[in-house]
Short mmCIF file of C-alpha atoms in Angstrom, two decimals:
data_model
loop_
_atom_site.label_atom_id
_atom_site.label_comp_id
_atom_site.label_asym_id
_atom_site.label_seq_id
_atom_site.Cartn_x
_atom_site.Cartn_y
_atom_site.Cartn_z
CA MET S 1 4.39 6.50 17.46
CA THR S 2 3.48 5.46 13.94
CA LEU S 3 0.65 7.05 12.05
CA ALA S 4 -1.20 3.72 12.02
CA GLU S 5 -0.97 3.52 15.84
CA LEU S 6 -2.27 7.08 16.15
CA ILE S 7 -5.21 6.32 13.86
CA ASN S 8 -6.09 3.19 15.85
CA LYS S 9 -5.84 4.90 19.22
CA SER S 10 -7.55 8.14 18.29
CA LYS S 11 -10.53 6.73 16.39
CA PHE S 12 -10.44 9.63 13.91
CA GLU S 13 -12.23 8.92 10.64
CA VAL S 14 -9.92 8.02 7.76
CA VAL S 15 -10.81 9.98 4.61
CA ASN S 16 -7.76 8.93 2.59
CA MET S 17 -5.03 6.48 3.53
CA GLY S 18 -1.56 7.28 2.24
CA ASP S 19 0.90 4.56 1.24
CA ASP S 20 3.31 5.02 4.17
CA THR S 21 0.76 5.01 7.00
CA THR S 22 2.00 1.93 8.85
CA GLU S 23 5.63 3.02 9.05
CA ARG S 24 5.30 6.82 9.10
CA THR S 25 6.43 8.35 12.39
CA VAL S 26 4.30 11.02 14.03
CA SER S 27 6.18 13.27 16.41
CA LYS S 28 4.24 16.54 16.73
CA VAL S 29 0.88 18.19 16.41
CA PHE S 30 0.45 21.47 14.51
CA CYS S 31 -2.73 23.58 14.46
CA CYS S 32 -3.14 26.28 11.83
CA ASP S 33 -5.65 27.49 9.23
CA LEU S 34 -3.51 30.06 7.43
CA LEU S 35 -1.87 28.20 4.56
CA SER S 36 1.05 30.60 4.09
CA PHE S 37 1.86 30.33 7.80
CA ALA S 38 1.57 26.53 7.71
CA MET S 39 3.83 26.41 4.66
CA SER S 40 6.68 27.90 6.67
CA ARG S 41 6.00 26.33 10.06
CA ASN S 42 4.35 22.91 9.75
CA PRO S 43 6.97 20.49 11.11
CA ALA S 44 7.84 17.33 9.22
CA ASP S 45 6.19 14.23 10.70
CA SER S 46 3.40 16.28 12.29
CA VAL S 47 -0.35 15.89 12.37
CA TRP S 48 -1.59 19.15 10.89
CA ILE S 49 -5.02 20.07 12.22
CA THR S 50 -7.01 22.51 10.12
CA VAL S 51 -10.47 23.40 8.83
CA MET S 52 -9.17 24.08 5.32
CA GLY S 53 -10.36 21.28 3.04
CA ASN S 54 -9.16 22.42 -0.36
CA VAL S 55 -6.49 21.41 -2.86
CA ASN S 56 -4.04 24.04 -1.57
CA THR S 57 -4.05 22.31 1.82
CA ILE S 58 -2.86 19.12 0.17
CA ALA S 59 -0.10 21.01 -1.63
CA VAL S 60 1.16 22.53 1.64
CA ALA S 61 1.09 19.13 3.36
CA VAL S 62 3.21 17.63 0.59
CA LEU S 63 5.60 20.57 0.64
CA THR S 64 6.13 20.42 4.41
CA ASP S 65 6.30 16.59 4.63
CA GLY S 66 3.75 16.34 7.41
CA ALA S 67 2.59 12.90 8.49
CA CYS S 68 -1.09 13.65 7.80
CA ILE S 69 -3.84 16.24 7.80
CA LEU S 70 -6.64 16.11 10.35
CA LEU S 71 -9.74 18.05 9.33
CA ALA S 72 -11.51 19.36 12.44
CA GLU S 73 -15.11 20.55 12.96
CA ASN S 74 -16.39 17.82 10.60
CA VAL S 75 -14.97 19.63 7.57
CA SER S 76 -14.88 17.65 4.34
CA LEU S 77 -12.43 17.77 1.46
CA ASP S 78 -13.76 19.11 -1.79
CA GLU S 79 -13.56 16.66 -4.71
CA ALA S 80 -10.42 18.22 -6.22
CA ALA S 81 -8.64 18.01 -2.87
CA LEU S 82 -9.62 14.37 -2.38
CA GLU S 83 -8.30 13.47 -5.83
CA LYS S 84 -5.05 15.34 -5.09
CA ALA S 85 -4.69 13.58 -1.72
CA ARG S 86 -5.12 10.22 -3.46
CA SER S 87 -2.60 11.01 -6.20
CA GLN S 88 -0.05 12.40 -3.71
CA ASN S 89 -0.62 9.63 -1.12
CA VAL S 90 -1.50 12.08 1.65
CA THR S 91 -3.26 10.60 4.66
CA ILE S 92 -6.34 12.63 5.57
CA LEU S 93 -8.25 12.14 8.80
CA ARG S 94 -11.43 13.83 10.01
CA THR S 95 -13.12 14.56 13.33
CA GLU S 96 -16.14 16.48 14.53
CA LEU S 97 -14.05 17.88 17.38
CA PRO S 98 -12.83 21.48 17.50
CA VAL S 99 -9.18 22.07 16.61
CA PHE S 100 -8.05 22.47 20.23
CA ASP S 101 -9.75 19.31 21.47
CA ALA S 102 -8.37 17.24 18.57
CA GLY S 103 -4.90 18.64 19.19
CA LEU S 104 -5.12 17.79 22.86
CA ILE S 105 -5.99 14.17 22.07
CA ILE S 106 -3.00 13.85 19.76
CA HIS S 107 -0.68 15.58 22.23
CA LYS S 108 -1.72 13.16 24.96
CA LEU S 109 -1.24 10.14 22.69
CA LEU S 110 2.22 11.31 21.66
CA ASN S 111 3.25 11.81 25.28
CA GLU S 112 1.91 8.59 26.83
#
């Protein structure tokens, strides 16, 4: 599934749209709020669900080559993080759902 298809089917709010959204493949979902743990375990091409909305989250997403970040629990990016996401072309989504519920939606969409 492409990231664009996932966005359309999930109805998650788009906070920042990266350049490669239409062609980027999404293959996994990853849930984690500990940045050092995510840095070593976030799979490439994954949707990383977290409640961490700071600039370090963007850095970890770039480092791990995830497909996008999904901020759960209606968390917002701080201004520095939003600017970094824009400059690094990182797709950021947002939902009011808890991490587990958001992950379950993505898991179901990936396994249709």
